[in-house]
Amino acid sequence: QLACPLDLGCHSVSVFPAPLFALEMEKSLKKTGVEQAQKAPIHKIRITLSSRNVKAVEKVCSDLIEGAKRHNLKVKGPVRLPTKILRITTRKTPCGEGSNTWDHYELRIHKRLIDLHSPADTVKQITSISIEAGVDVEVTVADA
């Protein structure tokens, strides 16, 4: 117990020596960390988003990452995978007569990967956001 050095009638203050205080804090943090680890094991979760619309994929990505950062999770991504371009070339005329004219059609598929390190129940909270129409979400869970 230490008294106020100015003798102004302040309350007495209990002070730990610095090394002892650090040890106490470390012990309490270890206890809470062990308790949390026993409650919810940490998983490596990979979220794969794919869509034909780039803006929709990017919006869902930013919403997921924002939610994960709000919960103080370890986030990696979004990793932008190469765009798959599916091309179909077909004749314009159905009967085959006339000049050889062709139509070219293509479908672009955009993919993003997001990796999270968190308990599985937290991911349920994060992925409960409204997902744009046309965006496919695939969630795979693995032990970290």
PDB file of N, CA and C in Angstrom, residues 57-117:
ATOM      1  N   VAL A  57     -19.300  -9.808 -57.193  1.00  0.00           N
ATOM      2  CA  VAL A  57     -18.279 -10.593 -56.464  1.00  0.00           C
ATOM      3  C   VAL A  57     -17.467  -9.682 -55.560  1.00  0.00           C
ATOM      4  N   GLU A  58     -17.054  -8.530 -56.069  1.00  0.00           N
ATOM      5  CA  GLU A  58     -16.249  -7.607 -55.282  1.00  0.00           C
ATOM      6  C   GLU A  58     -17.026  -7.074 -54.080  1.00  0.00           C
ATOM      7  N   LYS A  59     -18.323  -6.813 -54.248  1.00  0.00           N
ATOM      8  CA  LYS A  59     -19.138  -6.311 -53.142  1.00  0.00           C
ATOM      9  C   LYS A  59     -19.269  -7.362 -52.039  1.00  0.00           C
ATOM     10  N   VAL A  60     -19.540  -8.601 -52.426  1.00  0.00           N
ATOM     11  CA  VAL A  60     -19.660  -9.669 -51.429  1.00  0.00           C
ATOM     12  C   VAL A  60     -18.319  -9.883 -50.726  1.00  0.00           C
ATOM     13  N   CYS A  61     -17.207  -9.820 -51.482  1.00  0.00           N
ATOM     14  CA  CYS A  61     -15.864  -9.960 -50.901  1.00  0.00           C
ATOM     15  C   CYS A  61     -15.628  -8.892 -49.840  1.00  0.00           C
ATOM     16  N   SER A  62     -15.903  -7.655 -50.197  1.00  0.00           N
ATOM     17  CA  SER A  62     -15.651  -6.558 -49.253  1.00  0.00           C
ATOM     18  C   SER A  62     -16.540  -6.681 -48.015  1.00  0.00           C
ATOM     19  N   ASP A  63     -17.787  -7.127 -48.190  1.00  0.00           N
ATOM     20  CA  ASP A  63     -18.673  -7.320 -47.039  1.00  0.00           C
ATOM     21  C   ASP A  63     -18.164  -8.424 -46.113  1.00  0.00           C
ATOM     22  N   LEU A  64     -17.707  -9.541 -46.698  1.00  0.00           N
ATOM     23  CA  LEU A  64     -17.178 -10.646 -45.888  1.00  0.00           C
ATOM     24  C   LEU A  64     -15.927 -10.223 -45.119  1.00  0.00           C
ATOM     25  N   ILE A  65     -15.020  -9.536 -45.785  1.00  0.00           N
ATOM     26  CA  ILE A  65     -13.769  -9.124 -45.147  1.00  0.00           C
ATOM     27  C   ILE A  65     -14.044  -8.084 -44.061  1.00  0.00           C
ATOM     28  N   GLU A  66     -14.964  -7.184 -44.327  1.00  0.00           N
ATOM     29  CA  GLU A  66     -15.334  -6.174 -43.336  1.00  0.00           C
ATOM     30  C   GLU A  66     -15.906  -6.838 -42.080  1.00  0.00           C
ATOM     31  N   GLY A  67     -16.782  -7.832 -42.276  1.00  0.00           N
ATOM     32  CA  GLY A  67     -17.357  -8.559 -41.144  1.00  0.00           C
ATOM     33  C   GLY A  67     -16.309  -9.344 -40.366  1.00  0.00           C
ATOM     34  N   ALA A  68     -15.355  -9.928 -41.085  1.00  0.00           N
ATOM     35  CA  ALA A  68     -14.294 -10.693 -40.414  1.00  0.00           C
ATOM     36  C   ALA A  68     -13.395  -9.773 -39.601  1.00  0.00           C
ATOM     37  N   LYS A  69     -13.087  -8.609 -40.137  1.00  0.00           N
ATOM     38  CA  LYS A  69     -12.239  -7.665 -39.403  1.00  0.00           C
ATOM     39  C   LYS A  69     -12.975  -7.094 -38.195  1.00  0.00           C
ATOM     40  N   ARG A  70     -14.295  -6.975 -38.288  1.00  0.00           N
ATOM     41  CA  ARG A  70     -15.084  -6.517 -37.150  1.00  0.00           C
ATOM     42  C   ARG A  70     -14.985  -7.513 -35.993  1.00  0.00           C
ATOM     43  N   HIS A  71     -14.843  -8.819 -36.312  1.00  0.00           N
ATOM     44  CA  HIS A  71     -14.712  -9.864 -35.290  1.00  0.00           C
ATOM     45  C   HIS A  71     -13.248 -10.136 -34.951  1.00  0.00           C
ATOM     46  N   ASN A  72     -12.329  -9.328 -35.457  1.00  0.00           N
ATOM     47  CA  ASN A  72     -10.883  -9.457 -35.198  1.00  0.00           C
ATOM     48  C   ASN A  72     -10.338 -10.825 -35.603  1.00  0.00           C
ATOM     49  N   LEU A  73     -10.688 -11.257 -36.813  1.00  0.00           N
ATOM     50  CA  LEU A  73     -10.202 -12.530 -37.326  1.00  0.00           C
ATOM     51  C   LEU A  73      -9.028 -12.316 -38.255  1.00  0.00           C
ATOM     52  N   LYS A  74      -8.233 -13.359 -38.403  1.00  0.00           N
ATOM     53  CA  LYS A  74      -7.107 -13.337 -39.324  1.00  0.00           C
ATOM     54  C   LYS A  74      -7.643 -13.614 -40.734  1.00  0.00           C
ATOM     55  N   VAL A  75      -7.462 -12.653 -41.645  1.00  0.00           N
ATOM     56  CA  VAL A  75      -8.036 -12.738 -42.991  1.00  0.00           C
ATOM     57  C   VAL A  75      -6.918 -12.677 -44.018  1.00  0.00           C
ATOM     58  N   LYS A  76      -7.009 -13.538 -45.016  1.00  0.00           N
ATOM     59  CA  LYS A  76      -6.105 -13.472 -46.166  1.00  0.00           C
ATOM     60  C   LYS A  76      -6.962 -13.403 -47.414  1.00  0.00           C
ATOM     61  N   GLY A  77      -6.728 -12.394 -48.210  1.00  0.00           N
ATOM     62  CA  GLY A  77      -7.472 -12.295 -49.454  1.00  0.00           C
ATOM     63  C   GLY A  77      -8.109 -10.939 -49.598  1.00  0.00           C
ATOM     64  N   PRO A  78      -8.881 -10.733 -50.616  1.00  0.00           N
ATOM     65  CA  PRO A  78      -9.325 -11.684 -51.621  1.00  0.00           C
ATOM     66  C   PRO A  78      -8.245 -11.977 -52.654  1.00  0.00           C
ATOM     67  N   VAL A  79      -8.090 -13.238 -52.988  1.00  0.00           N
ATOM     68  CA  VAL A  79      -7.167 -13.661 -54.038  1.00  0.00           C
ATOM     69  C   VAL A  79      -7.981 -13.735 -55.321  1.00  0.00           C
ATOM     70  N   ARG A  80      -7.569 -12.961 -56.295  1.00  0.00           N
ATOM     71  CA  ARG A  80      -8.288 -12.928 -57.564  1.00  0.00           C
ATOM     72  C   ARG A  80      -7.716 -13.983 -58.491  1.00  0.00           C
ATOM     73  N   LEU A  81      -8.509 -15.009 -58.758  1.00  0.00           N
ATOM     74  CA  LEU A  81      -8.081 -16.080 -59.657  1.00  0.00           C
ATOM     75  C   LEU A  81      -8.303 -15.633 -61.101  1.00  0.00           C
ATOM     76  N   PRO A  82      -7.575 -16.230 -62.049  1.00  0.00           N
ATOM     77  CA  PRO A  82      -7.759 -15.846 -63.453  1.00  0.00           C
ATOM     78  C   PRO A  82      -9.200 -16.073 -63.909  1.00  0.00           C
ATOM     79  N   THR A  83      -9.679 -15.144 -64.731  1.00  0.00           N
ATOM     80  CA  THR A  83     -11.041 -15.225 -65.255  1.00  0.00           C
ATOM     81  C   THR A  83     -11.132 -16.349 -66.273  1.00  0.00           C
ATOM     82  N   LYS A  84     -12.116 -17.224 -66.094  1.00  0.00           N
ATOM     83  CA  LYS A  84     -12.348 -18.288 -67.072  1.00  0.00           C
ATOM     84  C   LYS A  84     -13.241 -17.728 -68.158  1.00  0.00           C
ATOM     85  N   ILE A  85     -12.813 -17.872 -69.404  1.00  0.00           N
ATOM     86  CA  ILE A  85     -13.603 -17.393 -70.525  1.00  0.00           C
ATOM     87  C   ILE A  85     -14.044 -18.597 -71.345  1.00  0.00           C
ATOM     88  N   LEU A  86     -15.345 -18.837 -71.354  1.00  0.00           N
ATOM     89  CA  LEU A  86     -15.906 -19.948 -72.122  1.00  0.00           C
ATOM     90  C   LEU A  86     -16.419 -19.370 -73.439  1.00  0.00           C
ATOM     91  N   ARG A  87     -15.859 -19.832 -74.549  1.00  0.00           N
ATOM     92  CA  ARG A  87     -16.210 -19.286 -75.860  1.00  0.00           C
ATOM     93  C   ARG A  87     -16.950 -20.328 -76.691  1.00  0.00           C
ATOM     94  N   ILE A  88     -17.975 -19.870 -77.397  1.00  0.00           N
ATOM     95  CA  ILE A  88     -18.702 -20.714 -78.339  1.00  0.00           C
ATOM     96  C   ILE A  88     -18.783 -19.968 -79.662  1.00  0.00           C
ATOM     97  N   THR A  89     -18.344 -20.612 -80.721  1.00  0.00           N
ATOM     98  CA  THR A  89     -18.434 -20.056 -82.062  1.00  0.00           C
ATOM     99  C   THR A  89     -19.410 -20.915 -82.849  1.00  0.00           C
ATOM    100  N   THR A  90     -20.400 -20.282 -83.464  1.00  0.00           N
ATOM    101  CA  THR A  90     -21.437 -21.043 -84.164  1.00  0.00           C
ATOM    102  C   THR A  90     -21.807 -20.339 -85.479  1.00  0.00           C
ATOM    103  N   ARG A  91     -22.296 -21.118 -86.451  1.00  0.00           N
ATOM    104  CA  ARG A  91     -22.752 -20.539 -87.720  1.00  0.00           C
ATOM    105  C   ARG A  91     -24.055 -19.782 -87.512  1.00  0.00           C
ATOM    106  N   LYS A  92     -24.216 -18.672 -88.217  1.00  0.00           N
ATOM    107  CA  LYS A  92     -25.442 -17.892 -88.098  1.00  0.00           C
ATOM    108  C   LYS A  92     -26.621 -18.596 -88.769  1.00  0.00           C
ATOM    109  N   THR A  93     -26.382 -19.190 -89.893  1.00  0.00           N
ATOM    110  CA  THR A  93     -27.482 -19.800 -90.629  1.00  0.00           C
ATOM    111  C   THR A  93     -27.741 -21.223 -90.139  1.00  0.00           C
ATOM    112  N   PRO A  94     -28.994 -21.587 -89.905  1.00  0.00           N
ATOM    113  CA  PRO A  94     -29.274 -22.923 -89.405  1.00  0.00           C
ATOM    114  C   PRO A  94     -29.169 -24.004 -90.485  1.00  0.00           C
ATOM    115  N   CYS A  95     -29.374 -23.643 -91.756  1.00  0.00           N
ATOM    116  CA  CYS A  95     -29.402 -24.669 -92.794  1.00  0.00           C
ATOM    117  C   CYS A  95     -28.039 -24.891 -93.449  1.00  0.00           C
ATOM    118  N   GLY A  96     -27.105 -23.981 -93.267  1.00  0.00           N
ATOM    119  CA  GLY A  96     -25.785 -24.171 -93.852  1.00  0.00           C
ATOM    120  C   GLY A  96     -25.619 -23.541 -95.219  1.00  0.00           C
ATOM    121  N   GLU A  97     -26.674 -22.956 -95.780  1.00  0.00           N
ATOM    122  CA  GLU A  97     -26.546 -22.295 -97.084  1.00  0.00           C
ATOM    123  C   GLU A  97     -26.124 -20.836 -96.887  1.00  0.00           C
ATOM    124  N   GLY A  98     -25.670 -20.210 -97.937  1.00  0.00           N
ATOM    125  CA  GLY A  98     -25.285 -18.810 -97.892  1.00  0.00           C
ATOM    126  C   GLY A  98     -23.819 -18.672 -97.530  1.00  0.00           C
ATOM    127  N   SER A  99     -23.438 -17.434 -97.283  1.00  0.00           N
ATOM    128  CA  SER A  99     -22.019 -17.182 -96.959  1.00  0.00           C
ATOM    129  C   SER A  99     -21.728 -17.699 -95.547  1.00  0.00           C
ATOM    130  N   ASN A 100     -20.472 -17.995 -95.335  1.00  0.00           N
ATOM    131  CA  ASN A 100     -20.055 -18.531 -94.032  1.00  0.00           C
ATOM    132  C   ASN A 100     -19.924 -17.378 -93.032  1.00  0.00           C
ATOM    133  N   THR A 101     -20.993 -17.093 -92.320  1.00  0.00           N
ATOM    134  CA  THR A 101     -20.956 -16.066 -91.276  1.00  0.00           C
ATOM    135  C   THR A 101     -21.081 -16.751 -89.930  1.00  0.00           C
ATOM    136  N   TRP A 102     -20.361 -16.218 -88.945  1.00  0.00           N
ATOM    137  CA  TRP A 102     -20.251 -16.864 -87.648  1.00  0.00           C
ATOM    138  C   TRP A 102     -20.631 -15.892 -86.535  1.00  0.00           C
ATOM    139  N   ASP A 103     -21.206 -16.438 -85.470  1.00  0.00           N
ATOM    140  CA  ASP A 103     -21.468 -15.688 -84.236  1.00  0.00           C
ATOM    141  C   ASP A 103     -20.490 -16.181 -83.174  1.00  0.00           C
ATOM    142  N   HIS A 104     -19.999 -15.246 -82.373  1.00  0.00           N
ATOM    143  CA  HIS A 104     -19.071 -15.592 -81.281  1.00  0.00           C
ATOM    144  C   HIS A 104     -19.729 -15.197 -79.966  1.00  0.00           C
ATOM    145  N   TYR A 105     -19.847 -16.153 -79.058  1.00  0.00           N
ATOM    146  CA  TYR A 105     -20.411 -15.895 -77.741  1.00  0.00           C
ATOM    147  C   TYR A 105     -19.352 -16.252 -76.705  1.00  0.00           C
ATOM    148  N   GLU A 106     -19.363 -15.500 -75.587  1.00  0.00           N
ATOM    149  CA  GLU A 106     -18.446 -15.867 -74.511  1.00  0.00           C
ATOM    150  C   GLU A 106     -19.092 -15.608 -73.154  1.00  0.00           C
ATOM    151  N   LEU A 107     -18.676 -16.401 -72.198  1.00  0.00           N
ATOM    152  CA  LEU A 107     -19.152 -16.303 -70.825  1.00  0.00           C
ATOM    153  C   LEU A 107     -17.920 -16.168 -69.943  1.00  0.00           C
ATOM    154  N   ARG A 108     -17.856 -15.094 -69.174  1.00  0.00           N
ATOM    155  CA  ARG A 108     -16.709 -14.866 -68.284  1.00  0.00           C
ATOM    156  C   ARG A 108     -17.103 -15.202 -66.853  1.00  0.00           C
ATOM    157  N   ILE A 109     -16.278 -16.014 -66.203  1.00  0.00           N
ATOM    158  CA  ILE A 109     -16.533 -16.407 -64.813  1.00  0.00           C
ATOM    159  C   ILE A 109     -15.391 -15.869 -63.956  1.00  0.00           C
ATOM    160  N   HIS A 110     -15.742 -15.032 -62.964  1.00  0.00           N
ATOM    161  CA  HIS A 110     -14.764 -14.398 -62.079  1.00  0.00           C
ATOM    162  C   HIS A 110     -14.784 -15.118 -60.736  1.00  0.00           C
ATOM    163  N   LYS A 111     -13.592 -15.423 -60.196  1.00  0.00           N
ATOM    164  CA  LYS A 111     -13.475 -16.152 -58.927  1.00  0.00           C
ATOM    165  C   LYS A 111     -12.614 -15.384 -57.941  1.00  0.00           C
ATOM    166  N   ARG A 112     -12.999 -15.470 -56.660  1.00  0.00           N
ATOM    167  CA  ARG A 112     -12.223 -14.881 -55.569  1.00  0.00           C
ATOM    168  C   ARG A 112     -12.109 -15.904 -54.444  1.00  0.00           C
ATOM    169  N   LEU A 113     -10.950 -15.911 -53.772  1.00  0.00           N
ATOM    170  CA  LEU A 113     -10.731 -16.773 -52.605  1.00  0.00           C
ATOM    171  C   LEU A 113     -10.488 -15.899 -51.382  1.00  0.00           C
ATOM    172  N   ILE A 114     -11.077 -16.292 -50.263  1.00  0.00           N
ATOM    173  CA  ILE A 114     -10.830 -15.623 -48.983  1.00  0.00           C
ATOM    174  C   ILE A 114     -10.527 -16.708 -47.963  1.00  0.00           C
ATOM    175  N   ASP A 115      -9.403 -16.578 -47.247  1.00  0.00           N
ATOM    176  CA  ASP A 115      -9.042 -17.523 -46.191  1.00  0.00           C
ATOM    177  C   ASP A 115      -9.236 -16.856 -44.839  1.00  0.00           C
ATOM    178  N   LEU A 116      -9.898 -17.570 -43.925  1.00  0.00           N
ATOM    179  CA  LEU A 116     -10.131 -17.084 -42.565  1.00  0.00           C
ATOM    180  C   LEU A 116      -9.589 -18.098 -41.577  1.00  0.00           C
ATOM    181  N   HIS A 117      -9.089 -17.627 -40.460  1.00  0.00           N
ATOM    182  CA  HIS A 117      -8.680 -18.491 -39.352  1.00  0.00           C
ATOM    183  C   HIS A 117      -9.566 -18.126 -38.166  1.00  0.00           C
TER     184      HIS A 117
END
